[in-house]
XYZ file of C-alpha atoms in Angstrom:
747
model
C -9.967 -9.598 -174.069
C -12.909 -11.751 -172.959
C -12.223 -10.900 -169.310
C -12.213 -7.211 -170.182
C -15.564 -7.577 -171.938
C -17.124 -9.556 -169.086
C -15.858 -7.081 -166.515
C -17.256 -4.113 -168.420
C -20.623 -5.752 -169.060
C -20.962 -6.642 -165.373
C -20.323 -2.986 -164.572
C -22.845 -1.994 -167.252
C -25.518 -4.234 -165.750
C -24.853 -3.588 -162.045
C -23.810 0.053 -161.841
C -25.676 1.874 -164.606
C -29.363 2.754 -164.542
C -31.674 2.240 -167.493
C -31.344 5.753 -168.918
C -27.560 5.691 -168.616
C -27.521 2.365 -170.464
C -29.562 3.921 -173.294
C -26.878 6.561 -173.764
C -24.014 4.077 -173.636
C -25.083 0.985 -175.568
C -25.774 2.245 -179.172
C -22.853 2.235 -181.550
C -24.255 4.701 -184.083
C -26.531 7.721 -184.122
C -26.882 11.199 -182.614
C -27.464 11.305 -178.860
C -28.248 14.358 -176.733
C -27.979 13.472 -173.056
C -29.664 15.902 -170.668
C -27.698 15.010 -167.546
C -29.195 16.534 -164.417
C -26.973 17.599 -161.527
C -25.346 14.632 -159.813
C -26.709 12.141 -162.367
C -23.341 10.643 -163.324
C -22.632 12.395 -166.640
C -18.874 11.723 -166.516
C -19.628 8.062 -165.852
C -21.873 8.030 -168.931
C -19.434 9.643 -171.325
C -16.439 7.556 -170.213
C -18.502 4.333 -170.184
C -19.715 5.094 -173.708
C -16.112 5.438 -174.905
C -15.255 2.123 -173.250
C -18.341 0.445 -174.742
C -17.422 1.567 -178.254
C -13.957 0.047 -177.863
C -14.860 -3.119 -175.936
C -18.301 -4.094 -177.238
C -18.229 -2.613 -180.737
C -14.532 -3.101 -181.564
C -14.145 0.565 -182.533
C -10.575 1.715 -183.134
C -9.714 4.100 -180.235
C -8.006 6.432 -182.726
C -11.355 6.978 -184.450
C -12.882 8.354 -181.227
C -12.653 12.035 -180.255
C -13.789 13.293 -176.818
C -13.913 17.045 -176.173
C -14.322 18.825 -172.850
C -13.576 22.243 -171.350
C -10.723 21.953 -168.883
C -7.493 20.003 -168.801
C -8.481 18.748 -165.353
C -11.723 17.256 -166.695
C -9.869 15.732 -169.646
C -7.343 14.094 -167.325
C -10.106 12.618 -165.150
C -11.918 11.249 -168.218
C -8.727 9.626 -169.549
C -8.092 7.911 -166.215
C -11.635 6.540 -166.058
C -11.472 5.207 -169.630
C -8.070 3.681 -168.946
C -9.484 1.789 -165.933
C -11.995 0.028 -168.201
C -9.378 -1.134 -170.696
C -6.641 -3.711 -170.641
C -3.093 -2.554 -170.154
C -1.376 -1.285 -173.324
C -4.736 -0.664 -175.058
C -4.623 2.506 -177.148
C -6.554 5.469 -175.755
C -8.687 7.852 -177.816
C -7.933 11.562 -177.922
C -9.500 13.281 -174.895
C -8.869 17.011 -174.531
C -10.201 20.544 -174.709
C -11.599 22.207 -177.836
C -8.601 24.533 -177.985
C -5.965 21.821 -177.563
C -7.545 19.666 -180.266
C -7.870 22.579 -182.692
C -4.205 23.427 -182.115
C -3.344 19.815 -182.924
C -5.396 19.971 -186.136
C -3.746 23.159 -187.353
C -0.220 22.034 -186.487
C -0.605 18.677 -188.249
C -2.649 19.728 -191.271
C -0.851 20.104 -194.595
C -3.831 22.130 -195.823
C -3.305 24.765 -193.166
C 0.493 24.812 -192.951
C 0.869 24.818 -196.754
C -0.496 28.350 -197.029
C 0.477 29.688 -193.603
C 3.810 27.937 -192.983
C 4.569 27.510 -189.296
C 2.892 29.729 -186.712
C 3.410 30.674 -183.067
C 0.701 30.614 -180.425
C 0.615 33.738 -178.271
C -0.730 33.835 -174.720
C -2.589 36.523 -172.825
C 0.602 38.374 -171.857
C 1.676 38.536 -175.499
C -1.749 39.816 -176.499
C -1.587 42.443 -173.789
C 1.803 43.686 -175.008
C 0.543 44.039 -178.589
C -2.566 45.977 -177.571
C -0.724 48.197 -175.092
C 1.806 49.062 -177.797
C -0.970 50.018 -180.214
C -2.764 52.107 -177.593
C 0.410 54.031 -176.732
C 1.382 54.451 -180.376
C -1.936 56.146 -181.168
C -2.162 58.145 -177.889
C -5.287 56.346 -176.695
C -4.084 55.756 -173.108
C -6.718 58.013 -171.579
C -9.587 56.670 -173.667
C -9.259 52.919 -173.465
C -7.430 50.067 -171.704
C -5.779 46.955 -173.107
C -8.087 44.702 -171.094
C -11.172 46.369 -172.553
C -9.876 45.829 -176.071
C -8.897 42.198 -175.459
C -12.278 41.469 -173.892
C -13.969 42.956 -176.961
C -11.803 40.939 -179.380
C -12.430 37.672 -177.531
C -16.169 38.315 -177.391
C -16.556 38.878 -181.134
C -14.359 35.880 -181.978
C -16.445 33.590 -179.780
C -19.677 34.805 -181.396
C -18.973 33.657 -184.944
C -16.368 32.404 -187.398
C -16.344 35.871 -188.989
C -15.668 38.421 -186.214
C -16.333 41.440 -188.425
C -19.961 40.390 -188.902
C -20.665 39.783 -185.207
C -23.189 41.956 -183.418
C -20.551 43.170 -180.932
C -18.277 44.307 -183.760
C -21.022 46.085 -185.700
C -22.210 47.951 -182.599
C -18.726 48.878 -181.345
C -17.275 52.362 -181.741
C -14.595 53.068 -184.319
C -11.723 52.920 -181.828
C -12.444 49.278 -180.984
C -12.856 48.372 -184.637
C -9.608 50.067 -185.667
C -7.661 48.478 -182.823
C -9.063 45.084 -183.795
C -7.773 45.505 -187.375
C -4.367 46.737 -186.168
C -4.104 43.834 -183.720
C -4.900 41.295 -186.436
C -2.329 42.909 -188.737
C 0.377 42.720 -186.043
C -0.331 39.017 -185.530
C -0.322 38.363 -189.243
C 3.077 40.023 -189.726
C 4.529 37.832 -186.964
C 2.627 34.744 -188.179
C 1.003 34.320 -184.754
C -2.374 33.062 -183.561
C -4.171 33.680 -180.277
C -6.303 31.064 -178.514
C -9.550 32.283 -180.060
C -7.957 32.029 -183.524
C -7.493 28.296 -182.964
C -11.261 27.818 -183.114
C -11.891 30.193 -186.026
C -9.024 28.880 -188.169
C -10.086 25.281 -187.506
C -13.654 26.029 -188.545
C -12.485 27.672 -191.762
C -10.176 24.732 -192.439
C -13.188 22.408 -192.434
C -15.338 24.750 -194.514
C -12.770 25.786 -197.104
C -10.940 22.481 -197.616
C -13.243 19.611 -198.673
C -10.288 17.233 -198.861
C -9.259 17.978 -195.281
C -12.851 17.525 -194.104
C -13.203 14.224 -195.949
C -9.945 12.926 -194.460
C -11.058 13.965 -190.963
C -14.465 12.293 -191.298
C -12.842 9.159 -192.657
C -10.547 8.960 -189.630
C -12.809 10.272 -186.803
C -16.052 8.289 -186.681
C -17.279 8.914 -183.125
C -17.361 12.276 -181.322
C -18.332 12.903 -177.698
C -18.664 16.347 -176.085
C -18.897 16.953 -172.347
C -20.518 19.997 -170.654
C -22.266 20.996 -173.862
C -24.173 23.786 -172.122
C -20.839 25.612 -171.831
C -20.108 25.733 -175.576
C -20.063 29.060 -177.400
C -21.276 29.717 -180.929
C -18.002 29.003 -182.734
C -17.559 25.693 -180.884
C -21.073 24.672 -181.917
C -20.247 25.548 -185.554
C -17.056 23.477 -185.377
C -19.008 20.465 -184.148
C -21.527 20.840 -186.974
C -18.867 21.025 -189.656
C -17.062 18.026 -188.135
C -20.194 15.860 -188.190
C -22.265 17.019 -191.170
C -21.636 17.027 -194.895
C -22.561 20.709 -195.103
C -22.750 22.223 -191.636
C -23.912 25.614 -192.855
C -26.884 24.032 -194.650
C -27.810 21.460 -192.020
C -26.498 18.648 -194.227
C -26.603 14.896 -193.740
C -24.793 13.226 -190.868
C -21.382 12.078 -192.098
C -19.826 10.125 -189.190
C -21.043 7.143 -187.169
C -21.999 8.764 -183.854
C -22.184 11.997 -181.933
C -22.941 12.145 -178.216
C -23.329 15.522 -176.504
C -23.790 15.536 -172.724
C -24.840 18.576 -170.735
C -27.407 20.306 -168.573
C -28.928 23.606 -169.665
C -30.049 24.128 -166.049
C -26.356 24.544 -165.165
C -25.478 26.969 -167.952
C -23.939 29.835 -165.948
C -21.111 31.161 -168.142
C -22.794 33.530 -170.608
C -20.314 36.236 -169.588
C -17.548 34.254 -171.282
C -19.493 33.375 -174.415
C -21.376 30.199 -173.484
C -24.919 30.071 -174.827
C -27.693 27.806 -173.574
C -29.278 27.903 -177.046
C -26.717 25.368 -178.310
C -28.429 22.654 -176.280
C -31.950 23.940 -176.827
C -31.473 24.027 -180.626
C -29.412 20.850 -180.874
C -32.219 18.806 -182.474
C -32.716 21.425 -185.186
C -29.038 21.322 -186.137
C -28.625 17.542 -185.973
C -31.393 15.494 -187.603
C -32.739 12.332 -185.964
C -31.331 13.204 -182.554
C -32.309 10.820 -179.764
C -32.819 12.657 -176.465
C -32.064 10.910 -173.198
C -32.725 12.512 -169.823
C -30.790 11.464 -166.733
C -32.902 12.362 -163.706
C -31.658 9.969 -161.032
C -29.328 11.872 -158.733
C -26.625 10.004 -156.801
C -25.576 12.934 -154.636
C -28.375 14.539 -152.640
C -31.233 13.560 -150.375
C -34.682 13.900 -151.963
C -35.882 17.098 -150.196
C -32.893 18.996 -151.600
C -33.708 17.759 -155.103
C -37.390 18.651 -154.722
C -36.324 22.148 -153.691
C -34.001 22.468 -156.704
C -36.741 21.214 -159.053
C -39.204 23.722 -157.631
C -36.866 26.668 -158.261
C -35.639 25.767 -161.760
C -39.089 24.987 -163.140
C -39.649 28.760 -163.255
C -37.177 29.017 -166.138
C -38.611 29.045 -169.641
C -35.482 28.169 -171.654
C -34.916 24.560 -170.609
C -35.787 20.946 -171.290
C -38.008 19.658 -168.506
C -36.447 17.237 -166.043
C -37.139 16.330 -162.413
C -34.267 15.102 -160.305
C -34.949 12.229 -157.919
C -32.937 10.119 -155.517
C -33.124 6.892 -153.549
C -31.908 8.850 -150.524
C -35.006 9.746 -148.543
C -34.866 12.195 -145.633
C -36.839 14.767 -143.666
C -36.161 18.310 -142.497
C -32.935 18.937 -144.417
C -33.478 22.539 -145.606
C -33.767 25.595 -143.389
C -34.237 29.193 -144.500
C -33.426 31.881 -141.933
C -34.015 35.623 -141.999
C -31.233 37.522 -140.210
C -31.129 41.113 -139.052
C -27.872 42.010 -140.798
C -24.890 40.622 -142.635
C -23.032 40.441 -139.322
C -25.717 38.338 -137.701
C -25.852 36.177 -140.826
C -22.119 35.463 -140.550
C -22.445 34.613 -136.864
C -25.464 32.343 -137.501
C -23.563 30.400 -140.160
C -20.581 30.083 -137.811
C -22.774 28.811 -134.990
C -24.312 26.213 -137.306
C -20.832 24.962 -138.188
C -19.805 24.929 -134.519
C -22.809 22.853 -133.519
C -22.418 20.565 -136.525
C -18.829 19.753 -135.601
C -19.641 19.409 -131.913
C -22.574 17.038 -132.441
C -21.151 14.885 -135.231
C -17.620 14.999 -133.761
C -16.430 14.797 -137.367
C -13.965 17.370 -138.686
C -13.814 15.585 -142.028
C -17.387 16.458 -143.016
C -17.260 18.660 -146.111
C -18.965 22.031 -145.772
C -19.261 25.019 -148.095
C -20.543 28.586 -147.852
C -21.686 29.956 -151.214
C -22.307 33.566 -152.226
C -22.968 35.533 -155.406
C -20.050 37.976 -155.191
C -16.688 37.970 -153.448
C -17.402 41.106 -151.391
C -19.946 39.114 -149.366
C -17.176 37.036 -147.832
C -15.884 39.781 -145.507
C -18.530 39.608 -142.762
C -18.604 35.815 -143.014
C -14.808 35.548 -142.777
C -14.700 37.751 -139.683
C -17.361 35.652 -137.974
C -15.530 32.411 -138.812
C -12.287 33.868 -137.474
C -13.895 34.916 -134.199
C -15.368 31.456 -133.744
C -11.981 29.853 -134.581
C -13.396 27.996 -137.581
C -10.643 27.211 -140.125
C -11.697 28.073 -143.673
C -10.373 28.242 -147.201
C -11.528 30.415 -150.078
C -11.825 28.614 -153.429
C -11.353 30.659 -156.597
C -10.485 33.785 -154.640
C -8.376 35.119 -151.785
C -9.108 36.162 -148.231
C -10.732 39.548 -147.932
C -7.867 41.436 -146.291
C -5.353 39.908 -148.728
C -7.081 41.249 -151.837
C -5.055 43.711 -153.906
C -7.451 46.640 -153.650
C -7.922 46.172 -149.886
C -4.167 46.064 -149.320
C -3.802 49.236 -151.411
C -6.247 51.200 -149.261
C -4.868 49.761 -146.021
C -1.367 50.837 -147.148
C -2.602 54.452 -147.305
C -3.966 54.078 -143.764
C -0.692 52.561 -142.577
C 1.277 55.491 -143.990
C -1.014 57.946 -142.201
C -0.467 56.063 -138.933
C 3.250 55.522 -139.489
C 4.915 57.930 -141.971
C 8.119 55.847 -141.723
C 6.449 52.720 -143.175
C 8.524 52.073 -146.298
C 6.584 49.012 -147.433
C 3.323 50.955 -147.379
C 4.960 53.850 -149.247
C 6.338 51.588 -151.992
C 2.952 49.935 -152.457
C 1.035 53.173 -153.057
C 3.484 55.647 -154.581
C 2.440 54.350 -158.011
C -1.036 53.099 -157.123
C -2.863 54.602 -158.934
C -0.149 54.989 -161.587
C 1.669 58.339 -161.374
C 4.646 57.796 -163.661
C 7.009 57.678 -160.678
C 8.736 54.511 -161.802
C 11.413 52.154 -160.423
C 14.263 54.678 -160.870
C 12.409 57.261 -158.771
C 11.667 54.644 -156.103
C 15.339 53.627 -156.007
C 16.509 57.247 -155.626
C 13.843 57.865 -152.982
C 14.924 54.866 -150.896
C 18.594 55.819 -151.227
C 17.864 59.245 -149.755
C 15.728 57.629 -147.060
C 18.643 55.337 -146.160
C 20.905 58.380 -145.810
C 18.354 60.227 -143.652
C 16.420 57.474 -141.792
C 14.967 59.868 -139.207
C 12.970 61.755 -141.850
C 9.453 60.555 -142.718
C 8.136 60.035 -146.257
C 6.783 63.606 -146.470
C 10.108 65.126 -145.468
C 12.047 63.023 -147.981
C 9.567 64.104 -150.672
C 10.030 67.733 -149.668
C 13.793 67.348 -150.186
C 13.162 66.170 -153.752
C 10.912 69.159 -154.372
C 13.234 71.753 -152.856
C 16.350 70.394 -154.584
C 14.581 70.330 -157.941
C 15.699 66.746 -158.578
C 12.770 65.742 -160.806
C 11.290 66.590 -164.182
C 8.283 68.918 -164.085
C 5.822 66.066 -164.666
C 7.311 63.912 -161.888
C 7.468 66.933 -159.605
C 3.773 67.673 -160.153
C 2.892 64.033 -159.535
C 4.868 63.924 -156.287
C 3.161 67.093 -155.066
C -0.232 65.609 -155.927
C 0.690 62.477 -153.978
C 1.548 64.535 -150.887
C -1.719 66.478 -151.162
C -3.640 63.217 -150.668
C -2.506 63.231 -147.025
C -3.402 66.851 -146.242
C -5.482 67.120 -143.043
C -5.690 63.332 -142.629
C -4.936 62.077 -139.123
C -4.678 58.651 -137.555
C -7.111 59.893 -134.909
C -9.862 60.358 -137.510
C -12.488 57.731 -138.228
C -11.212 55.106 -140.640
C -14.409 55.188 -142.714
C -14.004 58.923 -143.380
C -10.308 58.569 -144.200
C -10.923 55.709 -146.649
C -13.620 57.740 -148.399
C -11.234 60.707 -148.687
C -8.452 58.505 -150.083
C -10.736 57.019 -152.736
C -11.866 60.480 -153.774
C -8.444 62.165 -153.752
C -6.698 59.357 -155.647
C -9.564 58.720 -158.110
C -9.070 55.093 -157.142
C -12.348 53.901 -158.671
C -11.423 55.476 -162.016
C -8.064 53.708 -161.775
C -9.910 50.388 -161.345
C -12.172 51.122 -164.319
C -9.194 51.907 -166.532
C -7.077 48.917 -165.571
C -9.531 46.062 -165.128
C -12.370 44.551 -167.054
C -15.815 45.797 -166.109
C -16.768 42.815 -163.960
C -13.417 42.730 -162.136
C -13.473 46.482 -161.574
C -16.976 46.351 -160.095
C -15.984 43.452 -157.845
C -13.008 45.421 -156.516
C -15.192 48.490 -155.906
C -17.657 46.324 -153.998
C -14.812 44.997 -151.865
C -13.672 48.526 -150.992
C -17.230 49.533 -150.111
C -17.350 46.490 -147.866
C -14.106 47.661 -146.202
C -15.844 50.959 -145.438
C -18.827 49.022 -144.069
C -16.451 47.155 -141.778
C -14.983 50.392 -140.430
C -18.439 51.934 -139.925
C -19.641 48.864 -138.053
C -16.789 49.035 -135.567
C -17.195 52.813 -135.219
C -20.869 52.422 -134.357
C -19.939 50.220 -131.443
C -17.061 52.399 -130.256
C -17.117 56.158 -130.701
C -13.324 56.448 -130.254
C -12.589 53.870 -132.945
C -9.970 55.600 -135.155
C -7.596 54.603 -137.954
C -5.188 53.285 -135.321
C -7.772 50.979 -133.717
C -9.081 49.881 -137.116
C -5.610 48.783 -138.267
C -5.073 46.999 -134.962
C -8.381 45.182 -135.408
C -7.347 44.042 -138.889
C -3.937 42.912 -137.593
C -5.583 40.866 -134.877
C -7.955 39.281 -137.388
C -5.040 38.363 -139.629
C -3.202 36.930 -136.644
C -6.171 34.665 -135.960
C -6.379 33.707 -139.650
C -2.767 32.534 -139.513
C -3.336 30.535 -136.346
C -6.502 28.971 -137.783
C -4.690 28.004 -140.972
C -2.597 25.546 -139.004
C -5.722 23.452 -138.458
C -7.620 21.368 -140.973
C -10.048 23.276 -143.185
C -13.542 23.047 -141.744
C -15.432 24.998 -144.411
C -14.844 26.235 -147.967
C -15.987 29.667 -149.139
C -16.698 30.314 -152.813
C -18.966 31.895 -155.391
C -21.630 29.853 -157.166
C -19.475 29.835 -160.291
C -16.532 28.329 -158.413
C -18.809 25.687 -156.852
C -19.967 24.172 -160.150
C -18.864 20.555 -160.410
C -18.229 20.261 -156.651
C -20.329 18.677 -153.907
C -20.442 18.933 -150.117
C -22.255 17.309 -147.204
C -23.584 20.641 -145.948
C -24.062 23.815 -147.962
C -24.845 27.309 -146.693
C -26.150 29.783 -149.284
C -25.885 33.360 -148.010
C -27.270 36.711 -149.136
C -30.286 35.417 -151.080
C -31.706 38.906 -151.540
C -32.979 41.022 -154.424
C -30.071 42.954 -155.894
C -27.572 40.296 -154.796
C -29.134 37.053 -156.064
C -30.482 37.879 -158.557
C -27.952 40.640 -159.133
C -29.305 44.125 -159.694
C -28.238 44.325 -163.364
C -30.075 41.097 -164.258
C -33.456 41.975 -162.770
C -35.043 43.404 -165.924
C -33.432 41.131 -168.545
C -35.247 37.825 -168.843
C -32.284 35.778 -170.109
C -30.022 37.177 -167.374
C -32.638 36.506 -164.716
C -32.877 32.891 -165.847
C -29.105 32.541 -165.527
C -29.276 33.925 -161.982
C -31.916 31.294 -161.202
C -29.590 28.662 -162.642
C -26.929 29.886 -160.207
C -29.372 29.288 -157.347
C -30.095 25.828 -158.757
C -26.376 25.021 -158.971
C -25.943 26.153 -155.362
C -28.804 24.016 -154.051
C -27.659 20.894 -155.905
C -24.142 21.066 -154.408
C -25.569 19.820 -151.073
C -25.662 16.128 -150.201
C -27.236 16.179 -146.729
C -28.221 19.622 -145.439
C -28.896 23.046 -146.904
C -29.016 26.309 -144.933
C -30.243 29.360 -146.872
C -29.989 32.832 -145.347
C -30.976 36.389 -146.178
C -30.991 39.639 -144.234
C -33.458 42.395 -143.457
C -30.763 45.083 -143.623
C -27.283 45.487 -145.030
C -24.832 48.336 -144.660
C -23.994 49.455 -148.176
C -21.344 52.173 -148.489
C -22.128 53.424 -145.008
C -25.879 53.505 -145.479
C -28.272 50.993 -143.957
C -30.272 49.474 -146.795
C -33.560 47.671 -146.321
C -33.240 44.346 -148.120
C -35.980 42.285 -149.765
C -35.856 38.498 -149.814
C -34.935 37.219 -153.256
C -37.788 36.132 -155.507
C -36.052 32.747 -155.399
C -36.985 32.452 -151.707
C -40.642 32.564 -152.715
C -40.005 29.816 -155.271
C -38.824 27.394 -152.570
C -41.473 24.749 -151.775
C -42.917 25.241 -148.267
C -43.632 21.533 -147.972
C -39.922 20.641 -147.856
C -38.432 23.527 -145.887
C -38.820 25.405 -142.629
C -38.510 29.175 -142.690
C -37.632 31.067 -139.500
C -37.234 34.738 -138.639
C -34.059 34.763 -136.554
C -33.473 38.502 -136.647
C -34.184 38.983 -132.924
C -32.532 35.855 -131.597
C -29.664 35.891 -129.070
C -26.834 33.377 -128.921
C -28.548 30.605 -126.944
C -31.552 30.488 -129.256
C -29.368 29.822 -132.306
C -27.481 27.132 -130.435
C -30.687 25.379 -129.392
C -32.162 25.773 -132.891
C -29.219 24.212 -134.701
C -28.765 21.460 -132.103
C -32.332 20.291 -132.612
C -32.122 20.486 -136.396
C -28.884 18.514 -136.585
C -30.218 15.905 -134.127
C -33.487 15.668 -136.122
C -35.539 16.666 -133.094
C -38.842 18.469 -133.249
C -38.940 21.859 -131.608
C -41.328 24.399 -130.187
C -39.752 27.831 -130.015
C -41.189 31.075 -128.795
C -38.266 33.401 -129.299
C -39.020 37.092 -128.911
C -36.055 39.223 -127.909
C -35.452 42.591 -129.535
C -32.095 43.645 -130.935
C -30.992 46.571 -133.064
C -30.329 46.281 -136.796
C -26.604 45.600 -136.444
C -26.839 43.434 -133.349
C -25.366 39.978 -133.555
C -26.044 36.674 -131.951
C -23.043 36.467 -129.644
C -23.728 39.124 -127.043
C -20.736 39.240 -124.705
C -20.730 38.515 -121.061
C -18.670 40.673 -118.667
C -18.709 38.243 -115.792
C -15.325 36.706 -116.617
C -13.375 39.998 -116.719
C -12.409 42.309 -113.834
C -10.411 45.506 -113.435
C -6.760 44.789 -112.462
C -7.065 41.224 -113.765
C -3.954 39.807 -115.463
C -4.372 38.689 -119.076
C -2.095 37.414 -121.829
C -1.953 38.333 -125.537
C 0.032 36.354 -128.151
C 1.830 39.450 -129.470
C 1.891 41.998 -126.633
C 2.494 39.561 -123.780
C 1.114 39.895 -120.223
C -0.840 42.978 -119.147
C -3.414 44.294 -116.685
C -7.063 45.221 -117.413
C -7.675 48.935 -116.796
C -11.082 49.370 -118.460
C -13.956 47.162 -119.698
C -16.313 48.283 -122.510
C -19.266 46.311 -123.903
C -21.343 46.608 -127.066
C -23.730 44.369 -129.000
C -20.863 42.525 -130.655
C -17.923 42.249 -128.293
C -16.238 43.109 -125.035
C -13.275 45.478 -125.453
C -10.611 45.572 -122.754
C -8.109 48.392 -122.268
C -4.891 46.621 -121.258
C -1.725 48.118 -119.805
C 1.290 46.211 -121.111
C 4.929 46.927 -120.235
C 5.483 49.379 -123.090
C 2.021 50.342 -124.252
C -1.681 50.636 -123.503
C -3.914 48.774 -125.985
C -7.658 48.418 -126.448
C -8.253 44.809 -127.549
C -11.223 42.597 -128.279
C -11.567 40.174 -125.338
C -11.643 37.213 -127.733
C -7.935 37.742 -128.376
C -6.992 37.571 -124.697
C -6.459 34.740 -122.244
C -6.992 35.025 -118.500
C -3.972 34.059 -116.362
């Protein structure tokens, strides 16, 4: 025991700074720890648990530590365990929901009146709501996801959902469905995950004996990531710790320690409210505030940049991050001509970084506000053979909505494509279910030389379907009227979206944010087609699908290598850190997003996203924005984000790279990475959608033999150049193909 104490106290003295020690050493009292990014908050909370057990002889079973993910809870348990001797009891460390479930299951006060209960998951909830919607013929008015989102929102707002602002402002349909949903659960004696919090709160408030027993047993409470708590979680904490939570009563346990950072509060869309931290002192008397400002992650210029941006927020407690890691020239901001040039610039930076450092293990990340932004970046990475991995999302051409639209294109190109047919016959939903699909395929097996239209015509002529199914099948066939694989892909995609009402289908089947994200992805698919068409007038559906196939082929070959860079949104990046971070698309309407521009609280959250992005970087930070973007086929003039103007000029170098060719970028990044001073006078004009890697034709000749991984060996018959690539028309044994030169090898 003495060895354990000596070991911990040596750690306390040697590895914790003065402010961290202030948060760890007291046994009793209320502590609010404002832990800046990279300041060691997990170290503080786990060390405090260990200190209570080792130095203050606190019974581990009287300690409760709450966090937000099972992953975080597991990490905290392991760290606490490392401080303690083997076989020492561990305190409870878990999520709010898991602890509330434990309380309800074990409490005689709850089970006495409710007997046993079942916990239902999201699928169960969905089934209940869908059944209610169908029963009351509301299918065309509302979706299950909309209702579930509404129910979760009002339950996270307060312990009494029917008094929440969302409930009072909702239309009658939502209110009625809420009541019917609650009745269905009650009949089955079931609770959903949000009920765990509400029922636990009421258990504390309505059962003084239960509350007294809890406060007698649990004497020390610690909460991690407090900026991510919602209103009901804050109420639960108050009623756990105070004699009368609703009346701001006296503190009833020995200690409470809440750790968080309001500057990283970025989850308002799922109920989190930054006000819980800002109002903490009002709700808990005699709170001692401790601010952790020393950062152990980033070099100082990156922290100075983050401080400069976040100080423009009003709703925060002031802190200034600092570090012992001094450095110069670690942040660059570049203005690109277009999203395509931006993707190529980022790729070139990564190429030079790997080449100069000769280190493939360096961690790198590209951050963006929305998933649709990844498409141009992914294509650039693929063309430069840079292996990547998307965190919290999937590769652009593997996304559900993109595969749906591509399946329509595939069926236009190849009317015998059964996989494409099966994907879209009920997308959007047409009521042509599994039995129809089975019958359809059976007929297709019997008559394999007929295409999908001819098989459908057989069904129609033989009157094999009910009137409703017959009408739906005819409507499906009408989608393909006058559509040819020789037409431009951008026009065809637009027609498909219109004729299928695909955007309405997304609105009806996905929550608002998910639906908008999927629409943005489809618009980006159209942008991709338009870009290729601009550079090749004969670029049709056929060539577009071939281009996508070649890109996917390169993705698969790149995946065999080690990941060189991670792609993710700002939300997915929270809690992570990387040596080099690239923040793309820092433009008005993107970051901050267009819907947040005129709402002060939303704008502050967007600024917090920027702050989170900046503070992910350890060594270097590259920020980029564009002058123009192609949005739904139209070239849009873009404005730099207001956050660009909030960056401190003293720590960063801003460069207009919009007219630079390939060699200039290479020279620029080489000098930056090598910490060399530079004197550039770049002035070469390019069009809006030009990119940095202008091809050279010197290595290709007519009649030259080349090799392709899929098509084999062929002969060059024609060479075409544009601002992006060289396209070669190749004669293979069985076909003539036009292929991007990057996919070919000279032999």
